[in-house]
C-alpha cells in the first residue's frame, strides 16, 4: 500500500520558515534536528506533513524562473504543495490579513473545485484548493 507521507522543501532558514508556517497556516513542529550538515524541521497540519531543510550559508536561493507560477510549470520537477480547505474564501481572507502574498485570483479547477496560489516566506508556491 502506498500513501503520501510528507513533502520536503529546501528553505533559507528552517526556524524562520517554521515560524511562518506556524503563524500563517497553523502548522506545529514535530521534530527539529541536525544531520549531515542539514538543519531539519518536520511540521504537521492535520494529515499534511512538511519537512523543511536548510544547509545554512550553502543553501542556494530559489531561481527567478521558478518564482512565478507559469514559468515554474514549464520546468521539470515537483511543482507545489496543495492544501485542501473547507472554505477557500474564508482562508484567503484570513491569510491576506496576515500579509500572505497571493500570486493570482481564485480560479476554477478543470476537474472541479476552486483554487488559488500564494508564496511562502521563501517564495515557494503553495496552492489552496476547495472541492
Coordinates of N, CA and C in Angstrom, one line a residue, residues 3-58:
X3 N 0.8 5.5 0.3 CA 0.1 6.7 0.6 C 1.1 7.9 0.8
X4 N 0.8 9.1 0.5 CA 1.7 10.2 0.7 C 2.1 10.3 2.2
X5 N 3.4 10.6 2.5 CA 3.8 10.9 3.8 C 4.1 12.3 4.1
X6 N 5.0 12.9 3.3 CA 5.4 14.3 3.5 C 5.9 14.9 2.2
X7 N 6.0 16.3 2.2 CA 6.7 17.0 1.1 C 7.9 17.6 1.7
X8 N 9.0 17.6 1.1 CA 10.2 18.2 1.6 C 10.5 19.6 0.8
X9 N 10.8 20.6 1.6 CA 11.2 21.9 1.0 C 12.5 22.4 1.5
X10 N 13.4 22.8 0.6 CA 14.6 23.4 1.0 C 14.3 24.9 1.2
X11 N 14.7 25.4 2.3 CA 14.4 26.8 2.7 C 15.6 27.5 3.1
X12 N 15.5 28.9 3.1 CA 16.7 29.7 3.5 C 17.0 29.5 5.0
X13 N 16.0 29.4 5.8 CA 16.2 29.3 7.3 C 15.1 28.5 7.9
X14 N 15.4 27.3 8.4 CA 14.3 26.4 8.9 C 13.5 27.1 10.0
X15 N 14.2 27.8 10.9 CA 13.4 28.4 12.0 C 12.5 29.5 11.6
X16 N 13.0 30.4 10.7 CA 12.1 31.4 10.1 C 11.0 30.8 9.4
X17 N 11.2 29.8 8.5 CA 10.2 29.1 7.7 C 9.2 28.4 8.6
X18 N 9.7 27.7 9.6 CA 8.8 27.0 10.5 C 7.9 28.0 11.2
X19 N 8.4 29.1 11.7 CA 7.6 30.2 12.3 C 6.5 30.7 11.3
X20 N 6.9 30.9 10.1 CA 6.0 31.4 9.1 C 4.8 30.4 8.9
X21 N 5.2 29.1 8.7 CA 4.1 28.1 8.5 C 3.3 27.9 9.8
X22 N 3.8 28.2 10.9 CA 3.1 28.1 12.2 C 2.1 29.3 12.3
X23 N 2.6 30.5 12.1 CA 1.8 31.7 12.2 C 0.8 31.9 11.2
X24 N 1.1 31.6 9.9 CA 0.2 31.8 8.8 C -0.8 30.7 8.6
X25 N -0.3 29.4 8.7 CA -1.2 28.3 8.4 C -1.5 27.4 9.5
X26 N -0.9 27.5 10.7 CA -1.2 26.7 11.8 C -0.5 25.4 12.0
X27 N 0.6 25.2 11.2 CA 1.4 24.0 11.4 C 2.1 24.0 12.7
X28 N 2.4 22.8 13.2 CA 3.0 22.5 14.5 C 4.3 21.8 14.3
X29 N 5.4 22.0 15.0 CA 6.6 21.3 14.9 C 6.6 20.0 15.6
X30 N 7.0 18.9 14.8 CA 7.0 17.6 15.4 C 8.4 17.2 15.8
X31 N 9.4 17.6 14.9 CA 10.8 17.2 15.2 C 11.7 18.4 14.7
X32 N 12.8 18.6 15.3 CA 13.8 19.6 14.9 C 15.2 19.0 15.2
X33 N 16.0 18.8 14.2 CA 17.3 18.1 14.4 C 18.3 18.5 13.3
X34 N 19.5 18.2 13.5 CA 20.6 18.4 12.5 C 21.2 17.1 12.1
X35 N 21.5 17.0 10.8 CA 22.1 15.7 10.3 C 22.8 16.0 9.0
X36 N 24.0 15.5 8.9 CA 24.8 15.6 7.7 C 24.9 17.0 7.1
X37 N 25.1 18.0 8.0 CA 25.2 19.4 7.5 C 23.9 20.1 7.3
X38 N 22.8 19.4 7.6 CA 21.4 20.0 7.3 C 20.8 20.3 8.7
X39 N 20.0 21.3 8.7 CA 19.1 21.5 9.8 C 17.7 21.2 9.3
X40 N 16.9 20.4 10.0 CA 15.7 19.8 9.5 C 14.6 20.0 10.6
X41 N 13.4 20.5 10.1 CA 12.2 20.6 11.0 C 11.1 19.9 10.3
X42 N 10.4 19.0 11.0 CA 9.2 18.3 10.4 C 8.0 19.0 11.0
X43 N 7.1 19.5 10.2 CA 5.9 20.2 10.6 C 4.7 19.4 10.2
X44 N 3.6 19.6 11.0 CA 2.3 18.9 10.7 C 1.1 19.9 10.9
X45 N 0.2 19.7 9.9 CA -1.1 20.4 10.0 C -2.1 19.3 9.6
X46 N -2.8 18.7 10.6 CA -3.7 17.6 10.4 C -2.9 16.5 9.7
X47 N -3.3 16.1 8.5 CA -2.7 15.0 7.8 C -1.5 15.4 6.9
X48 N -1.3 16.7 6.8 CA -0.2 17.3 6.0 C 1.1 17.4 6.7
X49 N 2.2 16.8 6.2 CA 3.5 16.9 6.8 C 4.4 17.6 5.8
X50 N 5.2 18.5 6.3 CA 6.2 19.2 5.6 C 7.5 19.1 6.3
X51 N 8.5 18.7 5.5 CA 9.9 18.6 6.1 C 10.7 19.8 5.5
X52 N 11.2 20.6 6.4 CA 12.0 21.8 6.0 C 13.4 21.5 6.1
X53 N 14.2 21.8 5.1 CA 15.7 21.5 5.1 C 16.4 22.9 4.9
X54 N 17.5 23.0 5.5 CA 18.4 24.2 5.3 C 19.8 23.7 5.4
X55 N 20.7 24.2 4.6 CA 22.1 24.0 4.6 C 22.9 25.2 5.0
X56 N 22.2 26.1 5.8 CA 22.7 27.3 6.3 C 23.3 28.1 5.2
X57 N 24.6 28.6 5.3 CA 25.1 29.5 4.2 C 25.3 28.9 2.9
X58 N 25.3 27.6 2.8 CA 25.4 26.9 1.5 C 24.1 26.6 0.8

